[in-house]
XYZ file of C-alpha atoms in Angstrom:
426
model
C -12.219 14.446 4.707
C -11.481 14.121 8.212
C -13.695 15.634 10.896
C -16.956 15.843 8.400
C -19.540 13.963 9.998
C -20.579 12.571 6.817
C -18.556 11.042 3.729
C -19.372 11.776 -0.070
C -21.760 9.673 -1.890
C -19.587 8.767 -4.596
C -17.541 6.558 -1.799
C -20.576 5.147 -0.266
C -21.329 3.787 -3.907
C -17.659 2.778 -4.709
C -17.855 0.376 -1.196
C -20.893 -0.772 -1.910
C -20.446 -1.557 -5.349
C -17.001 -3.253 -3.839
C -19.166 -5.561 -1.151
C -21.260 -6.746 -4.259
C -18.424 -8.102 -6.115
C -17.438 -9.624 -3.177
C -20.756 -11.348 -2.555
C -21.559 -12.397 -6.279
C -19.168 -15.111 -7.335
C -18.206 -13.987 -11.072
C -19.296 -10.457 -10.336
C -16.102 -7.567 -11.204
C -17.103 -3.884 -10.779
C -13.842 -2.081 -11.721
C -13.684 1.435 -9.877
C -11.259 3.864 -8.997
C -10.818 5.539 -6.011
C -9.733 9.201 -5.277
C -12.899 11.380 -6.608
C -13.568 14.714 -5.801
C -16.813 16.110 -4.287
C -19.832 15.213 -6.656
C -17.148 13.718 -9.043
C -18.262 10.522 -11.612
C -16.078 7.569 -11.363
C -13.565 7.122 -13.928
C -12.852 3.928 -16.461
C -9.701 2.302 -15.355
C -6.427 2.412 -17.097
C -6.145 -0.784 -19.461
C -9.032 -2.480 -21.494
C -11.777 -0.238 -22.089
C -15.003 -0.864 -19.772
C -17.748 1.093 -18.529
C -17.634 3.671 -16.462
C -19.902 2.859 -13.068
C -22.692 5.302 -12.670
C -23.195 7.015 -9.376
C -26.830 6.763 -7.953
C -28.129 8.855 -5.243
C -29.545 8.495 -1.643
C -27.919 8.825 1.955
C -23.954 9.278 2.131
C -21.951 6.689 4.256
C -22.273 7.100 7.687
C -18.977 8.181 10.154
C -18.816 5.516 13.190
C -17.761 7.224 16.123
C -15.889 5.445 18.474
C -17.492 4.339 21.776
C -14.415 3.418 23.378
C -10.146 4.031 22.831
C -7.514 3.082 24.680
C -3.620 3.687 24.551
C -1.631 0.462 23.598
C 1.950 -0.187 22.869
C 1.692 -1.571 19.196
C 3.244 -0.277 16.238
C 1.953 -1.832 12.859
C 5.124 -1.357 11.242
C 6.809 -3.542 13.315
C 4.328 -6.326 14.946
C 7.238 -8.659 16.370
C 8.788 -6.016 18.524
C 5.450 -4.159 19.523
C 2.205 -6.199 21.097
C -0.910 -6.260 19.188
C -4.631 -6.709 20.844
C -5.940 -10.059 20.921
C -9.768 -10.881 22.019
C -11.188 -14.219 24.147
C -14.535 -14.363 25.452
C -15.643 -10.978 25.291
C -12.489 -9.429 26.186
C -9.591 -7.392 24.668
C -6.129 -7.939 25.701
C -3.776 -5.406 24.815
C -0.229 -4.077 26.245
C 0.492 -0.411 27.490
C 3.386 0.820 28.953
C 4.062 -2.799 29.127
C 1.647 -3.824 31.307
C -1.161 -6.629 30.072
C -4.547 -4.919 30.242
C -7.846 -7.214 29.674
C -11.222 -4.872 29.225
C -14.446 -5.647 28.407
C -14.785 -5.129 24.926
C -18.554 -4.058 24.860
C -17.542 -0.768 26.820
C -13.661 -0.716 27.698
C -13.844 -0.968 31.077
C -10.777 -2.250 32.833
C -11.154 -6.156 34.108
C -7.574 -6.774 35.342
C -3.823 -5.885 34.806
C -0.775 -7.864 35.046
C 1.110 -7.689 37.658
C 4.670 -8.117 35.987
C 5.570 -6.466 32.800
C 5.643 -8.344 29.394
C 8.285 -8.740 27.230
C 6.845 -10.380 24.343
C 3.332 -10.446 23.058
C 0.749 -12.726 25.180
C -0.161 -15.987 24.361
C -3.958 -16.930 24.618
C -5.703 -20.073 24.363
C -7.775 -23.177 26.190
C -8.771 -20.309 28.924
C -5.647 -19.178 29.747
C -3.070 -16.355 28.533
C 1.044 -16.342 28.994
C 3.461 -14.205 29.038
C 7.452 -13.488 29.890
C 8.357 -10.932 32.518
C 11.274 -9.410 32.666
C 12.875 -12.097 34.822
C 12.734 -14.724 31.918
C 9.610 -16.534 33.561
C 6.719 -17.529 31.717
C 3.580 -16.574 33.822
C 0.452 -18.145 33.290
C -2.915 -16.779 34.228
C -6.388 -17.232 34.268
C -7.492 -15.181 31.348
C -10.604 -14.572 32.396
C -9.849 -13.166 36.008
C -5.812 -12.838 35.672
C -5.533 -14.944 38.582
C -2.380 -16.595 38.543
C -1.809 -20.106 37.938
C 1.479 -20.634 37.789
C 4.986 -19.250 37.021
C 7.741 -21.088 35.069
C 11.044 -20.357 35.369
C 12.292 -20.826 31.347
C 16.192 -21.376 32.198
C 16.597 -17.158 32.020
C 15.888 -14.425 29.903
C 16.469 -15.407 26.166
C 18.949 -13.695 24.268
C 18.096 -10.031 23.032
C 15.250 -10.780 25.123
C 13.264 -11.663 22.320
C 10.815 -14.291 22.855
C 7.675 -15.478 21.227
C 4.957 -17.907 22.926
C 1.856 -19.949 21.739
C -1.086 -21.429 23.046
C -2.079 -24.402 21.255
C -4.139 -27.410 21.950
C -3.599 -26.973 25.939
C 0.127 -26.307 25.582
C 2.872 -23.567 26.003
C 5.350 -22.898 23.069
C 8.281 -20.903 23.976
C 10.683 -20.119 20.856
C 14.045 -17.793 21.110
C 17.125 -17.768 19.619
C 18.523 -20.715 21.243
C 15.925 -23.053 22.090
C 12.258 -24.385 21.235
C 10.072 -25.424 24.394
C 6.801 -26.706 24.756
C 5.575 -26.984 28.792
C 2.191 -28.635 29.714
C -0.775 -26.073 29.836
C -2.055 -27.084 33.275
C 0.755 -28.105 35.371
C 3.872 -25.900 33.614
C 5.980 -29.149 33.125
C 8.462 -28.759 30.235
C 7.636 -31.444 27.710
C 10.047 -31.060 25.429
C 12.531 -28.956 24.139
C 14.981 -28.523 21.378
C 18.075 -26.476 20.643
C 18.373 -24.150 17.650
C 20.483 -25.503 14.786
C 23.153 -23.436 13.565
C 21.729 -22.477 10.807
C 18.412 -21.277 12.234
C 17.009 -19.024 14.532
C 13.775 -17.513 16.424
C 11.229 -20.412 15.358
C 7.769 -19.401 15.405
C 4.943 -21.529 15.738
C 2.302 -21.269 12.875
C -0.315 -24.053 13.963
C -0.788 -27.006 15.657
C -3.060 -29.476 13.504
C -3.014 -33.395 12.828
C -0.608 -33.940 15.702
C 2.184 -32.149 14.067
C 3.437 -28.639 15.206
C 4.036 -26.305 12.034
C 6.964 -24.101 12.742
C 9.001 -21.660 10.566
C 12.405 -20.773 11.423
C 14.665 -18.118 9.970
C 18.069 -19.260 8.194
C 21.115 -17.711 7.649
C 24.157 -18.366 5.235
C 24.392 -16.758 2.057
C 20.848 -17.010 1.393
C 18.360 -15.460 4.135
C 14.873 -17.469 4.238
C 12.187 -18.602 6.372
C 12.094 -22.665 6.344
C 8.984 -24.582 7.294
C 9.381 -27.221 9.745
C 7.228 -30.120 11.011
C 7.584 -31.444 14.857
C 5.747 -34.374 16.328
C 3.474 -32.859 19.354
C 4.327 -36.017 21.727
C 7.702 -36.197 21.325
C 9.376 -32.908 19.739
C 10.625 -35.065 16.651
C 11.402 -33.201 13.675
C 9.249 -34.907 11.047
C 9.561 -32.851 8.200
C 11.303 -30.063 6.544
C 9.994 -27.501 3.430
C 12.515 -26.285 0.841
C 12.504 -22.948 0.168
C 10.966 -19.826 1.538
C 7.694 -19.233 2.785
C 5.602 -16.300 4.520
C 3.191 -16.897 7.416
C 0.611 -19.803 7.302
C -2.439 -18.386 5.414
C -5.300 -20.973 6.023
C -5.692 -24.511 6.716
C -8.047 -26.705 4.876
C -8.828 -30.635 4.773
C -5.217 -31.602 6.097
C -3.086 -29.442 3.979
C -1.968 -25.682 4.867
C -1.283 -22.897 2.365
C 1.644 -20.654 2.416
C 2.959 -17.810 0.026
C 6.245 -18.826 -1.561
C 9.118 -16.211 -0.668
C 11.927 -17.195 -2.411
C 14.596 -15.164 -2.210
C 16.209 -13.149 -5.407
C 12.745 -14.221 -7.295
C 10.841 -11.128 -6.338
C 7.787 -11.082 -9.173
C 7.218 -7.189 -10.625
C 3.892 -9.200 -12.765
C 1.642 -8.477 -9.895
C 1.968 -12.234 -9.037
C 2.232 -14.374 -5.691
C 2.920 -18.572 -5.787
C 0.673 -19.849 -3.349
C 1.694 -23.543 -2.373
C -0.345 -26.120 -0.781
C 1.840 -28.717 1.665
C 0.069 -31.644 3.365
C 0.792 -31.239 6.952
C 1.297 -34.975 8.078
C 4.287 -35.317 5.730
C 5.627 -31.887 4.331
C 5.197 -33.194 0.824
C 4.393 -29.916 -1.448
C 1.255 -30.924 -3.297
C 0.821 -27.929 -5.116
C 1.999 -24.147 -6.175
C -0.072 -22.146 -7.820
C 0.859 -18.720 -9.638
C -2.267 -16.170 -8.858
C -2.101 -13.093 -10.959
C -5.050 -10.569 -11.134
C -5.513 -9.372 -14.579
C -7.002 -5.765 -13.402
C -3.361 -3.990 -13.496
C -0.774 -3.406 -16.148
C 2.891 -4.381 -15.020
C 5.560 -3.504 -13.387
C 3.582 -4.386 -10.159
C 3.724 -6.250 -7.087
C 1.353 -8.465 -4.997
C 1.292 -7.223 -1.171
C -1.246 -8.394 1.235
C -2.470 -12.164 0.935
C -5.894 -13.515 2.056
C -7.449 -16.556 2.106
C -11.072 -16.700 3.820
C -14.292 -18.948 3.000
C -12.098 -21.086 0.106
C -11.164 -17.839 -1.609
C -8.411 -15.812 -1.833
C -7.634 -11.859 -1.955
C -4.595 -9.913 -2.953
C -3.985 -6.647 -3.068
C -1.857 -5.748 -5.922
C 0.032 -2.089 -6.553
C 1.497 -0.574 -9.468
C 5.244 0.501 -9.803
C 7.230 2.755 -11.938
C 10.545 0.986 -10.821
C 11.393 -1.710 -7.947
C 10.246 0.109 -4.738
C 8.555 2.901 -6.655
C 4.606 2.624 -5.929
C 2.510 4.700 -8.447
C -0.195 4.706 -6.077
C -2.346 2.847 -8.748
C -3.507 -0.787 -8.192
C -6.423 -3.631 -7.398
C -7.629 -5.793 -5.273
C -8.321 -9.349 -6.733
C -10.114 -12.246 -5.810
C -9.545 -16.008 -7.075
C -11.359 -18.953 -6.066
C -8.699 -21.075 -4.186
C -6.896 -23.626 -6.501
C -8.560 -21.756 -9.440
C -6.130 -18.991 -10.201
C -7.000 -19.042 -13.820
C -10.253 -17.588 -13.179
C -9.422 -13.849 -11.232
C -11.994 -11.587 -10.357
C -10.936 -7.615 -10.242
C -13.049 -6.369 -7.196
C -11.712 -3.131 -7.171
C -8.858 -0.821 -8.885
C -7.967 2.499 -7.017
C -5.759 5.517 -7.763
C -4.503 8.627 -7.048
C -2.685 7.332 -3.956
C -5.913 5.975 -2.105
C -4.776 2.346 -2.062
C -5.967 0.101 0.623
C -2.897 -0.411 3.215
C -4.766 -3.462 4.789
C -7.666 -5.724 4.151
C -9.134 -7.897 6.656
C -12.131 -10.224 6.652
C -14.140 -11.055 9.300
C -17.257 -13.531 8.716
C -19.533 -11.981 6.158
C -17.848 -8.480 6.568
C -14.599 -6.943 4.803
C -12.708 -4.350 6.696
C -10.611 -1.873 4.152
C -7.955 0.605 5.795
C -6.874 3.388 3.252
C -3.372 5.000 4.523
C -5.555 8.056 5.031
C -6.877 7.198 8.158
C -9.966 6.089 6.706
C -11.262 2.291 7.540
C -14.543 1.009 5.897
C -16.791 -1.685 7.062
C -18.752 -3.414 4.087
C -21.326 -5.914 4.979
C -21.089 -8.988 2.569
C -24.432 -10.129 3.004
C -26.499 -7.184 1.712
C -23.464 -5.739 -0.274
C -24.000 -2.600 1.549
C -21.029 -0.199 3.437
C -22.103 0.129 6.416
C -19.607 2.967 7.774
C -16.309 4.526 7.935
C -14.042 4.872 10.828
C -11.736 7.965 10.731
C -8.637 7.715 12.315
C -5.522 9.796 12.248
C -3.258 6.478 11.542
C -1.726 5.253 8.209
C -0.776 1.978 9.617
C -2.966 -0.581 11.139
C -3.164 -4.054 12.517
C -5.290 -6.614 12.386
C -9.207 -5.623 12.233
C -10.911 -7.565 15.706
C -14.349 -8.469 16.991
C -15.566 -8.980 20.208
C -18.792 -8.369 22.575
C -21.001 -6.443 19.553
C -17.603 -4.107 18.700
C -15.549 -3.692 15.882
C -11.921 -3.102 17.022
C -9.304 -1.032 14.602
C -5.461 -1.355 15.985
C -4.021 2.169 14.712
C -0.681 3.523 15.686
C -0.595 3.231 19.285
C -4.350 3.408 19.675
C -7.123 0.922 19.684
C -10.597 2.354 18.272
C -13.472 0.403 19.498
C -17.161 1.052 17.234
C -20.662 -0.536 17.794
C -20.844 -2.841 14.386
C -23.569 -1.091 12.351
C -25.728 -3.748 12.799
C -25.810 -3.954 16.216
C -27.711 -0.845 16.471
C -30.240 -1.363 13.889
C -28.328 0.750 11.651
C -28.102 -0.484 7.955
C -26.606 2.291 5.333
C -28.562 2.546 2.176
C -27.625 2.249 -1.562
């Protein structure tokens, strides 16, 4: 319950078991959230499974914020708002239109940008770039905020929408009409290409093996997001991937993985199709269907993550299209092996995780009730819970010994439990 310093032991056992399931290959611990105080774990709907015994011990510790900051961030509209980013122990966020760099360990302000930004800043290669209200790309030294150069980028983009990225020392700028690449050190234009009539708003997904992987929104009878590959040196398009895909999930051994999202082919069996594509040629190598075995249909797969050669999926039950039941599961697969799903967690009573993040050996599970649980995968222990008033969240970040939670309009920094010697007991 919000406002109370400690969580009930039942929740501690639940999330500790989730950590155990994440850690040990082949182990599945199906359980249900939403227990009343002192309640017992119930057996999930479906094939009978033994109930999870509750143990005695210390409750999960509530982790208190070390510092907080107001930010211009809306998790429901990340393209039009400004998500925080980390680099070299600093946190970069946007507040009232200006970029602020603060020290992650204590929240102390390092510098503030002289101009307001109209886009998410891009960070990389020791520099930060953003577009100001005059349509200029401003390049700063990331650690000090000192201006390195100002690039005149042919004026303000249409509707003021632009995407900036930094990769391999170059600045990529995309808007509705052009895709430009600038040399990081000098600001010199390396190449630019106009948007084709049927595409808009290119988005750099990454630069790998000399290829810039770009997704573009296509118009026409069917709206889709198409992937294209461009030679980094010349800007020549070297391949085009047929179909529609979500954001790039992972890069492994010269291949990238992305979720297939063909319009009109929505899946209500809880499955997700993940395509494996060769970076150099754009050739589709495999298209595999991952479906959690823990939940009955109809159901729909939501967030997909790939980490440490494993795929994780949040699956939610439906009573009809767009009508969630509040039941669901988190499933785990070995990447490339969709036939062996492991149900990590089953939930009910509307306590579905709205976001799951993996950073190193820790998992972060956020619920719509505002609680974010921190789980150590190496020790199989729940390290704590952060209580917020938010129902939507952005990516969890880690820097300077802090865990940083992006909530609605607020950045919350809590000390990582292992940094102060605290480890919860299971």
